[in-house]
Each structure stands twice: as structure tokens, then as C-alpha cells.
Short mmCIF file of C-alpha atoms in Angstrom, two decimals:
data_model
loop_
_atom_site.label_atom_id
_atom_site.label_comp_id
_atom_site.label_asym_id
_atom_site.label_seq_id
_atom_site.Cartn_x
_atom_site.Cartn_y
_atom_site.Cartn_z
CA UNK L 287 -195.51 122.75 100.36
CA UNK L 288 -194.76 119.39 98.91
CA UNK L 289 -191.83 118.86 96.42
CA UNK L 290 -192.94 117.87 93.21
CA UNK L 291 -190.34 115.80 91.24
CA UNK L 292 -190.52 118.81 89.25
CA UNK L 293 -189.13 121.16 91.83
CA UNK L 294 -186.14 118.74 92.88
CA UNK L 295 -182.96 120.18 91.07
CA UNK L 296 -180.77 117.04 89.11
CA UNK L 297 -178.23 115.45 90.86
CA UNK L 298 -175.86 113.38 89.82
CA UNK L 299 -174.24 110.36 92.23
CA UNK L 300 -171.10 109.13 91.38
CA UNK L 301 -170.55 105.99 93.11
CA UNK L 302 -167.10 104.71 93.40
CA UNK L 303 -166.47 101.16 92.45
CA UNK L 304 -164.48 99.59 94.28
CA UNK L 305 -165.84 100.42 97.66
CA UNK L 306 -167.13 99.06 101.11
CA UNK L 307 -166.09 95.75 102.35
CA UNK L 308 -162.57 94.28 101.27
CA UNK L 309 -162.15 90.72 102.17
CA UNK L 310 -160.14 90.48 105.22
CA UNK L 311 -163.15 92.53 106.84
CA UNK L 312 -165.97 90.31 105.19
CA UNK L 313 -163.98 87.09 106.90
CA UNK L 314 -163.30 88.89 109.90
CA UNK L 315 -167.49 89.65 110.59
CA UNK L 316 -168.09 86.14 109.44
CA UNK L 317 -165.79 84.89 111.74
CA UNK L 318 -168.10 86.69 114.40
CA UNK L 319 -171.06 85.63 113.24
CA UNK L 320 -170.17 81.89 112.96
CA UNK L 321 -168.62 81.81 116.14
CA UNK L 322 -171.72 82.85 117.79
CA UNK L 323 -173.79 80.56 115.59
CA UNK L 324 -171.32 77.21 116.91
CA UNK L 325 -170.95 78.08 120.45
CA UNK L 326 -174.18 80.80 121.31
CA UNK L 327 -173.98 83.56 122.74
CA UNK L 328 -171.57 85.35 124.12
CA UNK L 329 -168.68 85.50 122.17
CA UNK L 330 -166.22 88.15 123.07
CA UNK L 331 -164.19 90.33 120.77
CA UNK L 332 -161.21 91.67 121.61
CA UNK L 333 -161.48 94.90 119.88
CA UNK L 334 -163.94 96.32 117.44
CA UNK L 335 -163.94 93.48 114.83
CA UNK L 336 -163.59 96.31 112.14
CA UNK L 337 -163.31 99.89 112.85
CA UNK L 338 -167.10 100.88 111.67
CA UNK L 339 -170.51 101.61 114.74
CA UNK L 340 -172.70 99.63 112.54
CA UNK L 341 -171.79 96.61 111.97
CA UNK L 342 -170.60 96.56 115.80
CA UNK L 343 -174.19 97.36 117.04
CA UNK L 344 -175.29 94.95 114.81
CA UNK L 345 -173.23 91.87 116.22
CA UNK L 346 -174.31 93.29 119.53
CA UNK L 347 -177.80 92.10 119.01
CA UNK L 348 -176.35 88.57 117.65
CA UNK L 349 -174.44 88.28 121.13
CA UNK L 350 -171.04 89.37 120.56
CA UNK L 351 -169.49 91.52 123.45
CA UNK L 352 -167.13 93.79 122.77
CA UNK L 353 -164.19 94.24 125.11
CA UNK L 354 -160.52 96.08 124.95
CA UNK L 355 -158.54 93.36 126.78
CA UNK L 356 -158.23 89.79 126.88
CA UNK L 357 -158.51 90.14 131.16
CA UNK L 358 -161.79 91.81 131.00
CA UNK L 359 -163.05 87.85 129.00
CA UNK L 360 -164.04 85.02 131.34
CA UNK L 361 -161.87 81.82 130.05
CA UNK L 362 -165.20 79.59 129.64
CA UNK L 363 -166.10 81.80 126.32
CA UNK L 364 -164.76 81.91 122.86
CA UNK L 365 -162.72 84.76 121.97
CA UNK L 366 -162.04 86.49 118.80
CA UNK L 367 -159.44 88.61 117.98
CA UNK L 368 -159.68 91.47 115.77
CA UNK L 369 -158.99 92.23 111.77
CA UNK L 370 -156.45 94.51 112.54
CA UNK L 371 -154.17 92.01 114.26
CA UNK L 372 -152.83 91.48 118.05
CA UNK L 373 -149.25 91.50 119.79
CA UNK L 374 -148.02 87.99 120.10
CA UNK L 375 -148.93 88.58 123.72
CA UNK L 376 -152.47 88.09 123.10
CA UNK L 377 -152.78 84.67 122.26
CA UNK L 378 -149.80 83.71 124.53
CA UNK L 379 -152.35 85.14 127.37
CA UNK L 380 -154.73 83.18 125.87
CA UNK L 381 -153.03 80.11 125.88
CA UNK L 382 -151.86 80.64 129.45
CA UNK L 383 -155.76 81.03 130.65
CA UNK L 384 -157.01 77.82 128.21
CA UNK L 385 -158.98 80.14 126.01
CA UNK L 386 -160.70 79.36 122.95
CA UNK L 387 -159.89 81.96 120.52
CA UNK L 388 -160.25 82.87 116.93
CA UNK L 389 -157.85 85.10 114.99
CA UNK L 390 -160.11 87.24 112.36
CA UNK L 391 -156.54 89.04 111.54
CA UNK L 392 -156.52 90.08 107.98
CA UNK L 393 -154.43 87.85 105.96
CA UNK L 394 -152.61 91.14 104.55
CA UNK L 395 -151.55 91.90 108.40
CA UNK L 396 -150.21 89.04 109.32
CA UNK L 397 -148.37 88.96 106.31
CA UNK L 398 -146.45 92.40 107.51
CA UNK L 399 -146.55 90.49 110.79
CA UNK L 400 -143.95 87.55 108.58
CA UNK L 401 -141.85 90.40 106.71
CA UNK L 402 -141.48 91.77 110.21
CA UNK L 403 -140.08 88.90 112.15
CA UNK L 404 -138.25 88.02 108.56
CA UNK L 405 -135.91 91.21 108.72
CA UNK L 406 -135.82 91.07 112.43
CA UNK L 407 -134.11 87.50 111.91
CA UNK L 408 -131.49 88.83 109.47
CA UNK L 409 -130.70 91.03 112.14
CA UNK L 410 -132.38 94.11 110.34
CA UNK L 411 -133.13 97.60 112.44
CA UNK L 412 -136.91 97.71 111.57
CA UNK L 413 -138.80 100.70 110.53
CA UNK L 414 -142.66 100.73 110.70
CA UNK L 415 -144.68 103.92 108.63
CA UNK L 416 -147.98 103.87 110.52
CA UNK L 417 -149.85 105.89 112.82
CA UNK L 418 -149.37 106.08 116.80
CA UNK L 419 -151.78 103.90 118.61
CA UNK L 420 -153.72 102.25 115.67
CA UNK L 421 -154.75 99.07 116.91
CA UNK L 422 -152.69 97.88 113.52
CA UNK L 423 -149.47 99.21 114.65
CA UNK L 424 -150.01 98.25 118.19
CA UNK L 425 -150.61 94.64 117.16
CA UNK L 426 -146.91 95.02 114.40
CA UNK L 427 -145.19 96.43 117.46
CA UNK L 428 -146.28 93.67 119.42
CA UNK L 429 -144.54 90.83 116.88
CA UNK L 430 -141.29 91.65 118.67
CA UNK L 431 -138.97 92.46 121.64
CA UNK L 432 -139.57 95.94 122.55
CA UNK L 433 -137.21 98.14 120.42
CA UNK L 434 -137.06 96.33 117.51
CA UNK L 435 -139.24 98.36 115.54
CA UNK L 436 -139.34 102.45 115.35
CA UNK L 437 -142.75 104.07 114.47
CA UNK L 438 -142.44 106.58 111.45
CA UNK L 439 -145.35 108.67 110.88
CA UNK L 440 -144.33 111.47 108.78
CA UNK L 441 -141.95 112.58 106.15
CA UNK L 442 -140.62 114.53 108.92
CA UNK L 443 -139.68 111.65 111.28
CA UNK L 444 -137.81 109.99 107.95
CA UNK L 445 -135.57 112.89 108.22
CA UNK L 446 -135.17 112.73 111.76
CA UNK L 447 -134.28 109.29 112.36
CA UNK L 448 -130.97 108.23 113.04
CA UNK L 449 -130.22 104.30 112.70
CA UNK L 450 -127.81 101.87 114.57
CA UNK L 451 -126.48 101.32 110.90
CA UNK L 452 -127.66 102.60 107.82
CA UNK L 453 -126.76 99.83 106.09
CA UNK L 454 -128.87 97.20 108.06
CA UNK L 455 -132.49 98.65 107.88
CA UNK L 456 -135.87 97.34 106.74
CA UNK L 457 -139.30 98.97 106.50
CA UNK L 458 -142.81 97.65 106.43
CA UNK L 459 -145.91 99.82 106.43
CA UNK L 460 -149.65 99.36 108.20
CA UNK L 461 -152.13 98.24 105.49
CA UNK L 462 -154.17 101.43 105.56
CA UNK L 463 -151.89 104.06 104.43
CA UNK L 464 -152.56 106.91 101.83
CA UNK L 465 -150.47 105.30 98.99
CA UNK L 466 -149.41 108.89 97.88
CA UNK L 467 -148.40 109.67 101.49
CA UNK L 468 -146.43 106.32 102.49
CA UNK L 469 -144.68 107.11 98.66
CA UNK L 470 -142.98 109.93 100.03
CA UNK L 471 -142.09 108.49 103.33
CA UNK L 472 -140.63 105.71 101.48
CA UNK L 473 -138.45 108.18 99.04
CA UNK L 474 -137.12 110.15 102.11
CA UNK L 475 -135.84 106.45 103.70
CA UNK L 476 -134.63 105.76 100.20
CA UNK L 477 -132.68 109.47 99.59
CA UNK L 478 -130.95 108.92 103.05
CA UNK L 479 -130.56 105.07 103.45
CA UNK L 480 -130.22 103.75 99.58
CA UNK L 481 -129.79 100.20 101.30
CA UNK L 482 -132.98 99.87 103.29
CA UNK L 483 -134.90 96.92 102.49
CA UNK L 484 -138.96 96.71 101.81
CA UNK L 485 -140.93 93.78 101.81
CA UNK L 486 -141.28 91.79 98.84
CA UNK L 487 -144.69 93.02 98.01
CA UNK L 488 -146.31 96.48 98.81
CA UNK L 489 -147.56 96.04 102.47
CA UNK L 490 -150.50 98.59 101.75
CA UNK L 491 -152.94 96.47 100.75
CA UNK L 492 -155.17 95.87 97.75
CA UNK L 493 -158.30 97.12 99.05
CA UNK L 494 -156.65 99.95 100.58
CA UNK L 495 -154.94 101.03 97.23
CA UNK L 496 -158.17 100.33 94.71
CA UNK L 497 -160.29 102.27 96.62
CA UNK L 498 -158.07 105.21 96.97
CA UNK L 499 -157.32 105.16 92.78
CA UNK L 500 -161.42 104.90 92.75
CA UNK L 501 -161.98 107.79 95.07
CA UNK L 502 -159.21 110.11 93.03
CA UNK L 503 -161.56 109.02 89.74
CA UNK L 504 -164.44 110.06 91.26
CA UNK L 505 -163.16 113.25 93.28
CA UNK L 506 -162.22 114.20 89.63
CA UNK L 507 -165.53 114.55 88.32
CA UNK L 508 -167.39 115.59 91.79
CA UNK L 509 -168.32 118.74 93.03
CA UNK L 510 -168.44 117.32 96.53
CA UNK L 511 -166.98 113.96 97.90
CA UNK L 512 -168.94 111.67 100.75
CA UNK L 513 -166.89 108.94 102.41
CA UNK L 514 -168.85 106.71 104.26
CA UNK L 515 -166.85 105.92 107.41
CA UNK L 516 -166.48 105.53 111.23
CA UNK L 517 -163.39 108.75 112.03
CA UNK L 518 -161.15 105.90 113.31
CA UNK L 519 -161.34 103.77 110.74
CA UNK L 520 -157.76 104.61 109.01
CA UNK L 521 -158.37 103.47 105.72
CA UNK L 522 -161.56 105.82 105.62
CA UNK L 523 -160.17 108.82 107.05
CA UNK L 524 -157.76 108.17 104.25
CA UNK L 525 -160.22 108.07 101.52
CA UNK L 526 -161.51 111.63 102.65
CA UNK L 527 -157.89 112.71 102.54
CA UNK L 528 -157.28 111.57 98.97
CA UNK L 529 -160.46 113.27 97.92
CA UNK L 530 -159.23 116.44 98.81
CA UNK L 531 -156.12 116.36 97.47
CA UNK L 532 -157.50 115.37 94.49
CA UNK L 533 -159.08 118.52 94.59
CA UNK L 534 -162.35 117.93 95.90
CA UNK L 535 -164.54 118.93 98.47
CA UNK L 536 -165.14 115.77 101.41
CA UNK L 537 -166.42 114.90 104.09
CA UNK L 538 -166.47 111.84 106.64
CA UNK L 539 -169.85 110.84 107.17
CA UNK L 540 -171.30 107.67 109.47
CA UNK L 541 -174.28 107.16 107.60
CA UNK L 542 -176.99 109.39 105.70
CA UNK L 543 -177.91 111.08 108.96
CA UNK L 544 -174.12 112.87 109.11
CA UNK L 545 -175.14 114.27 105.63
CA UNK L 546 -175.77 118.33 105.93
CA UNK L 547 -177.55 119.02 102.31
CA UNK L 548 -176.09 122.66 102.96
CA UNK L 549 -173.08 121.14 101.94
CA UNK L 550 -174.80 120.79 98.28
CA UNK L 551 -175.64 123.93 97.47
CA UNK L 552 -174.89 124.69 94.14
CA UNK L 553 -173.35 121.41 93.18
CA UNK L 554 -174.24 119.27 90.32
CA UNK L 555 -172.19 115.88 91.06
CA UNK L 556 -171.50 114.11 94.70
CA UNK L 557 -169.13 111.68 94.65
CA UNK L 558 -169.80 108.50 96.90
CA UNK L 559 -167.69 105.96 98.21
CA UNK L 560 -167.24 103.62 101.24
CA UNK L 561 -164.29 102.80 103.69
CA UNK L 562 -163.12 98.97 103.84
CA UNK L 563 -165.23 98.54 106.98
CA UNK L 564 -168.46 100.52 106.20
CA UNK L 565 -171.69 97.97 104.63
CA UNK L 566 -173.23 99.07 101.73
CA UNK L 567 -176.54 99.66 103.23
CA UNK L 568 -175.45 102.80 104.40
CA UNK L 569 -174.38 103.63 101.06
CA UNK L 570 -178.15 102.62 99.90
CA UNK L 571 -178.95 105.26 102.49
CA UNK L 572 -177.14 107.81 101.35
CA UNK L 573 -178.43 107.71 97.90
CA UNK L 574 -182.25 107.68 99.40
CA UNK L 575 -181.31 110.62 101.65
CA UNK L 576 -180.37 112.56 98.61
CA UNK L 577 -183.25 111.16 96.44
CA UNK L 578 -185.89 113.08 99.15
CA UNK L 579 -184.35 116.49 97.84
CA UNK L 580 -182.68 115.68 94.58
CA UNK L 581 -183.78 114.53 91.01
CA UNK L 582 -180.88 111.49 91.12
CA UNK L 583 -179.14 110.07 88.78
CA UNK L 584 -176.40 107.24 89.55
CA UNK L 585 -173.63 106.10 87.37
CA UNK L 586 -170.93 103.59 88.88
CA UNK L 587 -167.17 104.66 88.26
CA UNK L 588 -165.43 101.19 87.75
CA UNK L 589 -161.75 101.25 89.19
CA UNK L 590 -160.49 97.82 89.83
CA UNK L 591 -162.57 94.52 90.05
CA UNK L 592 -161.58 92.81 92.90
CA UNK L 593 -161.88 89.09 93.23
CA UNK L 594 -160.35 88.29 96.55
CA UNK L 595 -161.88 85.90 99.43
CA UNK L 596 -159.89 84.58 102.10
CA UNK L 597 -160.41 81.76 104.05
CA UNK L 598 -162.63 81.02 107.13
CA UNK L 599 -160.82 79.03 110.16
CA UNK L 600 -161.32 75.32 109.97
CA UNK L 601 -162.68 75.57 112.92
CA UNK L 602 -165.92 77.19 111.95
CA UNK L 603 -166.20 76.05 108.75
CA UNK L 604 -167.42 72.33 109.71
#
């Protein structure tokens, strides 16, 4: 039998402003795209550009080629690095093998990159709150001599560590973090080392923050939570995290086809949102997946307006 609209029970979508692209990934895909528009095709990345299947397949087709390490590029391509930044041995290697290279590093990353090598020159012992193996934290590791910097993950670790001397430490965090989380990392540094130093300006970043107060505004009001997002893509995983301690019910979803409309039943209001990396088209497709069973209604939840655009390389921009 077909559904009739009158048949389809009301639904209301709650989409979560800000959401989606931040700026440092809307540069770094650009960056891409460019590249392979001034040289052809290929262009190699080093790295997903941004940690979401989509937008990878889709600079696929344009001619981009994907690879983990700098050795697996030949040296007569460009190369690009990725938004989530690179140890200062990548473009040394780079260098060596007279490579051209673009860096599509976020702005906000190599700005922990600067706070890091900052503290290291006043002789600082440098914490970094972050997770294991994150190409992020890799590429913050990789700023300085091996040693230099101790991974923190948990509150537990904060408890744990013991320092060369208390009174010389620093921290800096990846850009991702669940602000809530990193807050009580931070306090168990602060309760044990008073002295430690931060970086001048919250090393989370904007997006990162803004779309984790949206998602707690929206998680609020919803019955159920979906976060578009790729499961290694930090700041998304995040966003699912924050819904549920915000109460809610939420999932991690790819695109509309992740979406199990058993998860509905008997709910009234979905929340949506979007990682940092994750295009608003599947977003769009969400919303039509849910129209084919639902009578839908949308209203936008406005958190913060963001305004930010960074710049393109010179390079590319002539």
C-alpha cells in the first residue's frame, strides 16, 4: 500500500546551526581542488584531506590520489599535505626529494604547532591532551625532538603523570576535543601542577566548540540525535558524545543510508547536525530519507554565526 501524506506520522527536524564544514576544512578541499585544476591530474595527498569517505571519493574522480606516506609519491607530482597537520619531517622529506608540496594544515593546528615549539623554547616539559594515533597528534608530536611532548588522554593519565619539574610545564590540546572533557583534564593538571602554563588562547578550536554548544541545544529538545560523520573523524565522534551526555539518544551516521528508522519509533523530534568534515548534501539527504516516511517539519537551532575564512596559498591563488 502506498503512504498517503496522511498516513506519515509528524516529525520534527531540528537542524543544528552551526554545522558541517568549518573553514580550515573548506581551504583544505580547495586547496585539492585547485591544485589539480593548476597542475592536472594527479595530485597526491598525503593523508585523507579531511577525515570524511565523501568528499575523498569525490576528489578521487577529480584526480587526487590518496596515499599514507610521502615515499609511496613520485617527486615529479604535487603533493598536498593534510588539514590535520604533518611532523616537521614531512616537508623536510619533501624538500630533500625536490617536491612540490602544499600544506592544507588548518591554520588553528599550526597555531598549537607555534605554542608548542614556544614552551619548548622556554625550556617547558610539554603536555599534549589528545588521542593516541590521530593523525593531529601525530603531526604535534612530530614539531619536536622525540620526548618533548607526553600524550595525555584521560583524566586518569593527569593523575598519573609525574613531571621532570612541576614547576616548568606547559599544555596544549588537539583542536577536536570534547570541550567538557579537555575541561576536566585541564582542572586535574591545574589541582596538581598550579604553575602549568596553557596557550594564550583555547587550542580547541572555534568550529570544534560552536558545534558542540549547538549539538547540546539541540540534544535538549530531541528525542533522538543524528551526527553526520565518518567514525574517525574526532571532532564528529565528539559531537555524538556530547549528544549523549546531554541526555540524548545518538548515533554516528555516514550518510542517510546508515539511518535505521527503527531507531524512530515513537519519537517526535530528531536532532541533526554535521561533523567539521561532513558536506551538507548529506545532511540534504538525511532530511529526504526521513521525508519518505515522515510528515517533516524543519526548524534551524541558531548557536553561533561563524564568519571565518582563511586563506588559500599564494601559490594557487594566481
Amino acid at each position: 500500500m502506498s503512504h498517503s501524506a496522511a498516513c506519515r506520522p509528524p516529525l520534527t527536524v531540528l537542524l543544528a546551526t552551526p554545522r558541517g564544514f568549518c573553514a580550515g576544512v573548506d581551504r583544505a578541499i580547495q586547496i585539492v581542488e585547485r591544485a589539480i585544476q593548476k597542475y592536472g591530474a594527479p595530485v597526491y595527498v598525503r593523508h585523507e584531506i579531511v577525515h570524511n569517505r565523501h568528499v575523498v571519493e569525490r576528489l578521487k574522480t577529480l584526480g587526487a590520489v590518496f596515499v599514507e606516506e610521502l615515499s609511496e609519491c613520485p617527486t615529479d607530482r604535487p603533493v598536498v599535505f593534510s588539514a590535520h597537520g604533518v611532523p616537521k619531517s614531512a616537508p623536510a622529506e619533501a624538500k630533500a626529494r625536490k617536491m612540490l608540496y602544499l600544506d592544507a594544515t588548518c591554520p588553528l593546528v599550526s597555531k598549537v604547532h607555534v605554542e608548542a615549539g614556544r614552551h619548548f623554547e622556554a625550556g617547558r616539559e610539554i603536555l599534549l591532551i589528545g588521542h593516541a594515533g590521530h593523525p593531529e597528534v601525530v603531526g604535534t608530536l612530530g614539531q619536536l625532538p622525540d620526548g618533548a611532548v607526553t600524550l595525555i588522554e584521560t583524566v586518569e593519565d593527569a593523575r598519573a603523570f609525574t613531571p621532570r619539574d612541576p614547576a616548568n610545564l606547559a599544555f596544549i590540546t588537539q583542536t577536536t576535543l570534547s570541550v567538557d572533557d579537555t575541561a576536566e583534564v585541564v582542572a586535574a593538571l591545574r589541582d596538581r601542577f598550579p604553575a602549568i602554563a596553557a596557550s594564550h588562547k583555547e587550542d580547541i578550536c572555534y568550529a570544534t566548540t560552536n558545534r558542540q554548544e549547538a549539538v547540546k541545544a539541540v540534544a535538549a529538545r530531541s528525542d533522538v540525535l543524528m551526527v553526520l560523520g565518518i567514525a574517525n573523524s574526532s571532532n564528529s565522534v565528539r559531537l555524538a558524545e556530547v549528544g549523549r551526555r546531554a541526555g540524548g539518544e545518538a548515533y554516528l551516521i555516514d550518510d542517510a543510508e546508515g539511518l535505521d528508522l527503527a531507531w524512530l519509533a515513537g519519537a517526535a523530534v530528531v536532532g541533526v547536525t554535521a561533523g567539521a568534515s561532513a558536506p551538507e548534501v548529506l545532511v540534504q539527504g538525511v532530511i529526504e530519507r526521513l521525508a519518505q516516511s515522515f510528515e517533516v517539519s524543519i526548524e534551524e537551532i541558531d548557536a553561533a554565526r561563524e564568519t571565518v575564512i582563511f586563506k588559500l596559498p599564494k601559490v594557487l591563488v594566481s
